[in-house]
CSV table of C-alpha atoms and ligand atoms in Angstrom, one decimal:
chain,number,residue,atom,x,y,z
A,1,UNK,CA,-14.9,-24.2,-6.5
A,2,UNK,CA,-15.0,-21.2,-4.2
A,3,UNK,CA,-11.9,-18.9,-4.5
A,4,UNK,CA,-11.0,-16.6,-1.5
A,5,UNK,CA,-10.2,-12.9,-2.0
A,6,UNK,CA,-6.8,-13.5,-0.6
A,7,UNK,CA,-4.8,-16.3,0.9
A,8,UNK,CA,-2.1,-15.4,3.4
A,9,UNK,CA,-2.2,-18.7,5.2
A,10,UNK,CA,-0.9,-21.1,2.5
A,11,UNK,CA,2.4,-19.3,1.8
A,12,UNK,CA,3.2,-19.0,5.6
A,13,UNK,CA,2.6,-22.7,6.5
A,14,UNK,CA,6.0,-23.9,5.4
A,15,UNK,CA,7.6,-21.2,7.6
A,16,UNK,CA,5.5,-22.0,10.7
A,17,UNK,CA,8.2,-24.0,12.6
A,18,UNK,CA,10.9,-21.5,11.9
A,19,UNK,CA,8.6,-18.6,13.0
A,20,UNK,CA,7.7,-20.4,16.3
A,21,UNK,CA,11.5,-20.9,17.0
A,22,UNK,CA,12.2,-17.2,16.4
A,23,UNK,CA,9.3,-16.2,18.7
A,24,UNK,CA,10.7,-18.6,21.4
A,25,UNK,CA,14.1,-16.9,21.1
A,26,UNK,CA,12.6,-13.4,21.6
A,27,UNK,CA,10.7,-14.7,24.7
A,28,UNK,CA,14.0,-16.1,26.1
A,29,UNK,CA,15.9,-12.9,25.2
A,30,UNK,CA,13.3,-10.5,26.8
A,31,UNK,CA,14.4,-7.5,24.9
A,32,UNK,CA,10.9,-6.8,23.6
A,33,UNK,CA,11.3,-3.2,22.6
A,34,UNK,CA,13.9,-2.1,20.0
A,35,UNK,CA,15.9,-5.3,20.5
A,36,UNK,CA,18.3,-7.1,18.1
A,37,UNK,CA,15.6,-8.3,15.7
A,38,UNK,CA,14.4,-4.8,15.1
A,39,UNK,CA,17.9,-3.6,14.2
A,40,UNK,CA,18.6,-6.6,12.1
A,41,UNK,CA,15.3,-6.3,10.2
A,42,UNK,CA,15.9,-2.6,9.7
A,43,UNK,CA,19.2,-3.4,8.0
A,44,UNK,CA,17.9,-6.3,6.0
A,45,UNK,CA,14.8,-4.4,4.8
A,46,UNK,CA,16.9,-1.4,3.8
A,47,UNK,CA,19.1,-3.7,1.8
A,48,UNK,CA,16.1,-5.3,0.2
A,49,UNK,CA,14.5,-2.0,-1.0
A,50,UNK,CA,17.9,-0.4,-1.9
A,51,UNK,CA,17.8,2.4,0.7
A,52,UNK,CA,20.5,3.3,3.2
A,53,UNK,CA,18.1,3.3,6.2
A,54,UNK,CA,15.0,1.6,7.3
A,55,UNK,CA,13.4,2.6,10.6
A,56,UNK,CA,10.7,0.3,12.1
A,57,UNK,CA,7.5,2.0,13.4
A,58,UNK,CA,4.2,0.8,14.8
A,59,UNK,CA,2.1,0.9,11.6
A,60,UNK,CA,2.0,2.3,8.1
A,61,UNK,CA,-0.2,5.3,9.2
A,62,UNK,CA,2.2,6.5,11.8
A,63,UNK,CA,5.0,5.9,9.3
A,64,UNK,CA,3.4,8.6,7.0
A,65,UNK,CA,2.9,11.2,9.7
A,66,UNK,CA,6.4,10.7,11.1
A,67,UNK,CA,8.1,10.7,7.6
A,68,UNK,CA,6.3,13.9,6.7
A,69,UNK,CA,7.4,15.6,9.9
A,70,UNK,CA,10.9,14.4,9.4
A,71,UNK,CA,10.7,16.0,5.9
A,72,UNK,CA,9.9,19.3,7.5
A,73,UNK,CA,6.1,19.3,6.8
A,74,UNK,CA,4.2,21.4,9.4
A,75,UNK,CA,1.4,24.0,9.9
A,76,UNK,CA,0.7,26.2,6.9
A,77,UNK,CA,2.0,23.6,4.4
A,78,UNK,CA,0.0,21.6,1.9
A,79,UNK,CA,0.6,18.0,1.0
A,80,UNK,CA,-0.7,16.6,-2.2
A,81,UNK,CA,-2.3,13.1,-1.9
A,82,UNK,CA,-4.5,11.1,-4.2
A,83,UNK,CA,-8.1,10.6,-3.1
A,84,UNK,CA,-8.4,7.1,-4.6
A,85,UNK,CA,-6.4,5.3,-1.9
A,86,UNK,CA,-6.8,3.8,1.6
A,87,UNK,CA,-8.0,6.6,3.9
A,88,UNK,CA,-4.8,6.5,6.0
A,89,UNK,CA,-2.8,8.0,3.2
A,90,UNK,CA,-4.6,11.3,3.8
A,91,UNK,CA,-5.5,10.8,7.4
A,92,UNK,CA,-1.8,10.9,8.3
A,93,UNK,CA,-1.4,14.5,7.0
A,94,UNK,CA,-3.5,16.7,9.5
A,95,UNK,CA,-1.6,15.4,12.6
A,96,UNK,CA,1.5,17.2,11.1
A,97,UNK,CA,-0.4,20.5,11.0
A,98,UNK,CA,-0.4,20.5,7.2
A,99,UNK,CA,-3.5,20.4,4.9
A,100,UNK,CA,-4.2,17.5,2.5
A,101,UNK,CA,-4.8,18.6,-1.1
A,102,UNK,CA,-6.4,15.9,-3.2
A,103,UNK,CA,-5.3,15.1,-6.7
A,104,UNK,CA,-6.6,12.8,-9.4
A,105,UNK,CA,-5.2,9.5,-10.6
A,106,UNK,CA,-4.6,7.8,-14.0
A,107,UNK,CA,-7.7,5.5,-14.4
A,108,UNK,CA,-5.7,2.7,-16.0
A,109,UNK,CA,-3.0,2.4,-13.4
A,110,UNK,CA,-4.9,3.8,-10.3
A,111,UNK,CA,-1.7,5.9,-9.6
A,112,UNK,CA,-1.0,9.6,-9.5
A,113,UNK,CA,1.0,11.0,-12.4
A,114,UNK,CA,3.0,14.2,-12.9
A,115,UNK,CA,0.0,15.8,-14.6
A,116,UNK,CA,-2.5,15.0,-11.9
A,117,UNK,CA,0.0,16.3,-9.3
A,118,UNK,CA,0.8,19.5,-11.3
A,119,UNK,CA,-2.9,20.4,-11.3
A,120,UNK,CA,-2.9,20.5,-7.5
A,121,UNK,CA,0.4,22.3,-6.9
A,122,UNK,CA,0.5,25.7,-5.2
A,123,UNK,CA,3.3,27.8,-3.6
A,124,UNK,CA,2.4,26.1,-0.3
A,125,UNK,CA,3.0,22.6,-1.5
A,126,UNK,CA,5.6,21.1,0.7
A,127,UNK,CA,5.5,17.4,-0.3
A,128,UNK,CA,3.6,14.9,-2.5
A,129,UNK,CA,2.5,11.5,-1.3
A,130,UNK,CA,2.8,9.1,-4.2
A,131,UNK,CA,0.8,6.1,-3.3
A,132,UNK,CA,2.0,2.9,-5.1
A,133,UNK,CA,-1.6,1.7,-5.1
A,134,UNK,CA,-2.4,-2.1,-5.4
A,135,UNK,CA,1.3,-2.8,-5.9
A,136,UNK,CA,1.7,-0.6,-9.0
A,137,UNK,CA,4.6,1.9,-8.8
A,138,UNK,CA,3.8,5.6,-9.2
A,139,UNK,CA,6.2,7.6,-11.5
A,140,UNK,CA,8.2,9.2,-8.6
A,141,UNK,CA,11.0,10.7,-10.8
A,142,UNK,CA,8.5,12.5,-13.0
A,143,UNK,CA,6.8,14.0,-10.0
A,144,UNK,CA,10.0,15.0,-8.4
A,145,UNK,CA,10.9,16.8,-11.7
A,146,UNK,CA,8.1,19.2,-10.8
A,147,UNK,CA,10.4,20.4,-8.0
A,148,UNK,CA,8.6,19.0,-5.0
A,149,UNK,CA,9.8,16.3,-2.6
A,150,UNK,CA,8.0,12.9,-2.8
A,151,UNK,CA,7.1,10.6,0.0
A,152,UNK,CA,6.2,7.2,-1.4
A,153,UNK,CA,3.3,5.4,0.3
A,154,UNK,CA,4.5,1.9,-0.4
A,155,UNK,CA,2.2,0.2,2.0
A,156,UNK,CA,0.8,-2.0,-0.8
A,157,UNK,CA,4.0,-2.3,-2.9
A,158,UNK,CA,6.5,-4.5,-1.1
A,159,UNK,CA,8.0,-6.8,-3.7
A,160,UNK,CA,7.2,-4.6,-6.7
A,161,UNK,CA,10.0,-3.3,-8.9
A,162,UNK,CA,10.6,-0.6,-11.5
A,163,UNK,CA,13.5,0.3,-13.8
A,164,UNK,CA,14.4,3.0,-11.3
A,165,UNK,CA,14.6,0.6,-8.4
A,166,UNK,CA,12.3,-0.8,-5.8
A,167,UNK,CA,9.5,1.2,-4.0
A,168,UNK,CA,11.2,2.5,-0.9
A,169,UNK,CA,14.3,3.8,-2.8
A,170,UNK,CA,12.6,6.2,-5.2
A,171,UNK,CA,11.6,9.3,-3.3
A,172,UNK,CA,12.9,11.4,-0.4
A,173,UNK,CA,11.5,8.8,1.9
A,174,UNK,CA,9.0,5.9,1.7
A,175,UNK,CA,6.6,4.3,4.1
A,176,UNK,CA,5.5,0.6,4.5
A,177,UNK,CA,2.8,-1.2,6.4
A,178,UNK,CA,3.3,-4.8,7.7
A,179,UNK,CA,-0.5,-5.2,8.4
A,180,UNK,CA,-1.1,-9.0,8.2
A,181,UNK,CA,-2.7,-9.0,4.7
A,182,UNK,CA,0.0,-7.0,3.0
A,183,UNK,CA,2.6,-8.5,0.6
A,184,UNK,CA,5.0,-8.7,3.6
A,185,UNK,CA,2.7,-9.0,6.6
A,186,UNK,CA,3.4,-9.5,10.3
A,187,UNK,CA,1.1,-11.1,12.9
A,188,UNK,CA,-0.2,-7.7,14.1
A,189,UNK,CA,0.5,-4.1,13.2
A,190,UNK,CA,3.8,-2.9,12.0
A,191,UNK,CA,5.4,-0.4,9.6
A,192,UNK,CA,8.7,1.1,8.4
A,193,UNK,CA,10.1,4.2,6.9
A,194,UNK,CA,13.0,4.0,4.4
A,195,UNK,CA,15.3,6.7,3.2
A,196,UNK,CA,18.8,7.3,2.0
A,197,UNK,CA,19.0,10.7,3.6
A,198,UNK,CA,21.0,10.3,6.9
A,199,UNK,CA,19.6,13.5,8.5
A,200,UNK,CA,16.0,12.5,7.7
A,201,UNK,CA,16.7,9.0,9.1
A,202,UNK,CA,18.0,10.5,12.3
A,203,UNK,CA,14.9,12.7,12.7
A,204,UNK,CA,12.7,9.7,12.1
A,205,UNK,CA,14.5,7.6,14.7
A,206,UNK,CA,14.0,10.4,17.3
A,207,UNK,CA,10.4,11.0,16.4
A,208,UNK,CA,9.4,7.4,16.8
A,209,UNK,CA,11.0,7.4,20.3
A,210,UNK,CA,9.2,10.4,22.0
A,211,UNK,CA,11.4,12.9,20.1
A,212,UNK,CA,14.5,11.7,22.1
A,213,UNK,CA,17.8,10.0,21.4
A,214,UNK,CA,18.3,8.7,24.9
A,215,UNK,CA,15.0,9.0,26.9
A,216,UNK,CA,16.8,11.7,29.0
A,217,UNK,CA,16.6,14.8,26.7
A,218,UNK,CA,13.5,15.3,24.6
A,219,UNK,CA,14.1,17.5,21.6
A,220,UNK,CA,10.8,17.1,19.8
A,221,UNK,CA,7.2,16.4,20.5
A,222,UNK,CA,7.4,12.9,19.1
A,223,UNK,CA,5.5,9.6,19.2
A,224,UNK,CA,5.7,6.2,20.9
A,225,UNK,CA,5.7,4.3,17.6
A,226,UNK,CA,8.0,1.4,17.3
A,227,UNK,CA,8.0,-1.9,15.4
A,228,UNK,CA,7.6,-4.7,18.0
A,229,UNK,CA,10.6,-7.0,18.5
A,230,UNK,CA,8.3,-10.0,18.0
A,231,UNK,CA,6.9,-8.7,14.7
A,232,UNK,CA,10.5,-7.9,13.5
A,233,UNK,CA,11.5,-11.5,14.3
A,234,UNK,CA,8.5,-12.8,12.3
A,235,UNK,CA,9.2,-10.4,9.4
A,236,UNK,CA,12.8,-11.5,9.2
A,237,UNK,CA,11.8,-15.1,8.6
A,238,UNK,CA,9.4,-13.9,5.8
A,239,UNK,CA,11.6,-11.3,4.0
A,240,UNK,CA,13.8,-13.9,2.1
A,241,UNK,CA,10.6,-15.3,0.6
A,242,UNK,CA,9.1,-11.9,-0.5
A,243,UNK,CA,10.5,-12.1,-4.1
A,244,UNK,CA,9.1,-15.6,-4.6
A,245,UNK,CA,5.7,-14.5,-3.3
A,246,UNK,CA,5.9,-11.4,-5.6
A,247,UNK,CA,6.5,-13.7,-8.5
A,248,UNK,CA,3.5,-15.7,-7.5
A,249,UNK,CA,1.4,-12.6,-7.6
A,250,UNK,CA,2.7,-11.7,-11.1
A,251,UNK,CA,2.0,-15.2,-12.3
A,252,UNK,CA,-1.6,-14.9,-11.0
A,253,UNK,CA,-2.1,-11.8,-13.1
A,254,UNK,CA,-0.7,-13.7,-16.0
A,255,UNK,CA,-3.2,-16.5,-15.3
A,256,UNK,CA,-6.1,-14.0,-15.5
A,257,UNK,CA,-4.8,-12.6,-18.8
A,258,UNK,CA,-4.4,-16.1,-20.2
A,259,UNK,CA,-7.9,-17.0,-19.1
A,260,UNK,CA,-9.3,-14.1,-21.1
A,261,UNK,CA,-10.5,-11.9,-18.2
A,262,UNK,CA,-9.4,-8.8,-20.2
A,263,UNK,CA,-12.2,-9.5,-22.7
A,264,UNK,CA,-14.8,-9.1,-20.0
A,265,UNK,CA,-13.6,-6.3,-17.7
A,266,UNK,CA,-10.8,-3.7,-17.7
A,267,UNK,CA,-7.6,-5.1,-16.2
A,268,UNK,CA,-5.3,-2.9,-14.2
A,269,UNK,CA,-2.4,-1.6,-16.2
A,270,UNK,CA,1.2,-1.5,-14.9
A,271,UNK,CA,2.8,1.9,-14.9
A,272,UNK,CA,5.5,2.2,-17.6
A,273,UNK,CA,8.8,0.4,-16.7
A,274,UNK,CA,7.4,-1.2,-13.6
A,275,UNK,CA,6.6,-4.8,-12.7
A,276,UNK,CA,4.0,-4.8,-9.9
A,277,UNK,CA,3.7,-7.5,-7.2
A,278,UNK,CA,-0.1,-7.0,-7.3
A,279,UNK,CA,-1.2,-6.6,-3.7
A,280,UNK,CA,-4.8,-6.4,-4.8
A,281,UNK,CA,-6.0,-7.3,-8.3
A,282,UNK,CA,-8.5,-4.6,-9.1
A,283,UNK,CA,-10.6,-4.7,-12.3
A,284,UNK,CA,-13.1,-2.1,-13.5
A,285,UNK,CA,-16.6,-2.7,-14.7
A,286,UNK,CA,-19.4,-0.1,-15.3
A,287,UNK,CA,-21.7,-2.3,-13.3
A,288,UNK,CA,-19.3,-3.3,-10.6
A,289,UNK,CA,-21.9,-3.8,-7.8
A,290,UNK,CA,-23.9,-6.2,-9.9
A,291,UNK,CA,-20.7,-8.1,-10.7
A,292,UNK,CA,-19.8,-8.2,-7.0
A,293,UNK,CA,-23.2,-9.7,-6.2
A,294,UNK,CA,-22.9,-12.4,-8.9
A,295,UNK,CA,-19.3,-13.3,-7.8
A,296,UNK,CA,-20.3,-13.6,-4.2
A,297,UNK,CA,-23.2,-15.9,-5.2
A,298,UNK,CA,-20.7,-18.0,-7.1
A,299,UNK,CA,-18.4,-18.2,-4.0
A,300,UNK,CA,-15.8,-15.9,-5.5
A,301,UNK,CA,-14.2,-13.5,-3.1
A,302,UNK,CA,-14.4,-9.8,-4.1
A,303,UNK,CA,-14.4,-6.4,-2.5
A,304,UNK,CA,-15.0,-2.8,-3.5
A,305,UNK,CA,-12.3,-1.3,-1.3
A,306,UNK,CA,-12.7,2.4,-2.0
A,307,UNK,CA,-16.3,2.9,-3.2
A,308,UNK,CA,-16.3,6.3,-1.5
A,309,UNK,CA,-13.2,8.3,-2.4
A,310,UNK,CA,-11.3,9.8,0.5
A,311,UNK,CA,-12.1,13.4,-0.4
A,312,UNK,CA,-15.8,12.5,0.0
A,313,UNK,CA,-15.4,10.9,3.4
A,314,UNK,CA,-17.1,12.9,6.2
A,315,UNK,CA,-13.9,13.7,8.1
A,316,UNK,CA,-12.3,15.2,5.0
A,317,UNK,CA,-15.2,17.6,4.2
A,318,UNK,CA,-13.1,20.6,5.4
A,319,UNK,CA,-10.3,19.7,2.9
A,320,UNK,CA,-12.5,19.4,-0.2
A,321,UNK,CA,-11.7,22.0,-2.9
A,322,UNK,CA,-13.1,22.9,-6.3
A,323,UNK,CA,-10.6,20.6,-8.0
A,324,UNK,CA,-12.4,18.0,-10.1
A,325,UNK,CA,-11.3,14.4,-9.7
A,326,UNK,CA,-13.1,12.6,-12.6
A,327,UNK,CA,-10.8,9.5,-12.8
A,328,UNK,CA,-11.0,9.1,-9.0
A,329,UNK,CA,-14.8,9.2,-9.1
A,330,UNK,CA,-14.9,6.7,-12.0
A,331,UNK,CA,-12.4,4.4,-10.3
A,332,UNK,CA,-14.4,4.6,-7.1
A,333,UNK,CA,-17.6,3.7,-8.9
A,334,UNK,CA,-16.3,0.9,-11.2
A,335,UNK,CA,-13.5,-0.9,-9.3
A,336,UNK,CA,-13.7,-4.3,-7.8
A,337,UNK,CA,-10.9,-6.4,-6.3
A,338,UNK,CA,-11.0,-10.1,-7.2
A,339,UNK,CA,-9.0,-12.9,-5.8
A,340,UNK,CA,-5.2,-12.4,-5.7
A,341,UNK,CA,-2.4,-14.1,-3.7
A,342,UNK,CA,1.1,-15.5,-4.0
A,343,UNK,CA,-0.4,-18.9,-4.6
A,344,UNK,CA,-3.4,-18.2,-6.9
A,345,UNK,CA,-3.4,-21.0,-9.4
A,346,UNK,CA,-4.3,-21.1,-13.1
A,347,UNK,CA,-7.3,-23.2,-12.2
A,348,UNK,CA,-8.5,-20.7,-9.7
A,349,UNK,CA,-8.0,-17.8,-12.2
A,350,UNK,CA,-10.0,-19.8,-14.8
A,351,UNK,CA,-12.8,-20.3,-12.2
A,352,UNK,CA,-12.9,-16.6,-11.4
A,353,UNK,CA,-12.9,-15.7,-15.1
A,354,UNK,CA,-15.7,-18.1,-15.8
A,355,UNK,CA,-17.8,-16.6,-13.0
A,356,UNK,CA,-17.2,-13.1,-14.4
A,357,UNK,CA,-18.2,-14.4,-17.9
A,358,UNK,CA,-21.4,-16.0,-16.5
A,359,UNK,CA,-22.2,-12.7,-14.7
A,360,UNK,CA,-21.8,-10.7,-17.9
A,361,UNK,CA,-24.0,-13.2,-19.8
A,362,UNK,CA,-26.7,-13.1,-17.1
A,363,UNK,CA,-27.2,-9.3,-17.6
A,364,UNK,CA,-30.1,-7.6,-19.2
A,365,UNK,CA,-29.5,-7.6,-22.9
A,366,UNK,CA,-30.4,-3.9,-23.2
A,367,UNK,CA,-27.7,-2.9,-20.7
A,368,UNK,CA,-24.3,-1.8,-22.0
A,369,UNK,CA,-21.9,-4.8,-21.8
A,370,UNK,CA,-18.8,-4.5,-19.7
A,371,UNK,CA,-16.4,-5.4,-22.5
A,372,UNK,CA,-17.6,-2.6,-24.8
A,373,UNK,CA,-17.4,0.0,-22.1
A,374,UNK,CA,-14.1,-1.3,-20.6
A,375,UNK,CA,-12.4,-1.1,-24.0
A,376,UNK,CA,-13.8,2.3,-24.9
B,401,LIG,C1,-2.1,2.7,0.8
B,401,LIG,C2,-2.0,2.5,2.3
B,401,LIG,N1,-1.5,3.5,3.0
B,401,LIG,C3,-1.4,3.4,4.4
B,401,LIG,C4,-1.8,2.3,5.0
B,401,LIG,C5,-1.8,2.3,6.5
B,401,LIG,O1,-1.1,1.2,7.0
B,401,LIG,P1,-1.5,0.7,8.5
B,401,LIG,O2,-2.8,-0.1,8.4
B,401,LIG,O3,-0.3,-0.3,8.8
B,401,LIG,O4,-1.5,1.8,9.4
B,401,LIG,C6,-2.4,1.2,4.3
B,401,LIG,C7,-2.8,0.0,4.9
B,401,LIG,O5,-3.6,-0.4,5.5
B,401,LIG,C8,-2.5,1.4,2.9
B,401,LIG,O6,-3.0,0.4,2.1
């Protein structure tokens, strides 16, 4: 039985009629830019994450640039960012005029920690981007305790929760992506910035709208970066279902554990006091590329998302420093995403686990086995 890497179609099918109705209403209303659905979604999403403000923007990459600028980041500043993340987490920094400074991650959780951030701090550090990678929740309070403001990159963490609150309510500000494959995904690009700081929210609102409040006076060099009314209408239908979908993702992780996957490869660990809505389910294996080939041959979806860490990407060459990133390099070499969705069943998890087991058994006997290395 083939198992796809993700399934965004099945959870949306019961909502199709309602979504079509909402789209029809937007067409009749004709307020396509910053209309009533954007305002309503902003209120509903802020309420969901537990922040005072949510501001819709065009995508999760713009969200980071705009949030950093609203936090006062500019030329001459440094922004600490993990290198094991989607490229956009770092790509969004240079447009502010600031310099990305790469830090390491914790290998078990794939997230930054206070220690990995501390190693990259300098007097020029203006902010830290804590990426809640794969739906895990980075320890924001511990990083803030270092005395530096935190921007949460929560693109992959809608639906996750920690004892301190939801991603989006933990740092000075947070950014989200509503790219279609995300835990809360639109039917095109979209993003949002959340914050409980009213002045920061005000600056974000201006920056997304050409640096203006009224399209008459322009106070800043801003952006044309707004969440579309159509996307907001679609996201409003989905938001009430996000928690149920998040539970489905947690259940899927439980199915993998119950099937014994942890005996074969290293499973991702949740950060302390957090309950991730796994966006991607990423395991580690010392021979990840061989495992990928075997899974593909068995019809099991898989993907090495970040085989080349961001600091080693050609465009980032000028920002490389002497800082060593051993966990990042190991994660880049050994990670592999396997099927995950809100509707991944116990049978599918067992099928994937069986394919991983078969791949391990098919290996050269002299080679080190994944279970031994994963546990070490
Ligand atoms: C961790 C992370 N940050 C930022 C982004 C950028 O979001 P977008 O694709 O909406 O620009 C993404 C998603 O693609 C992401 O996964």
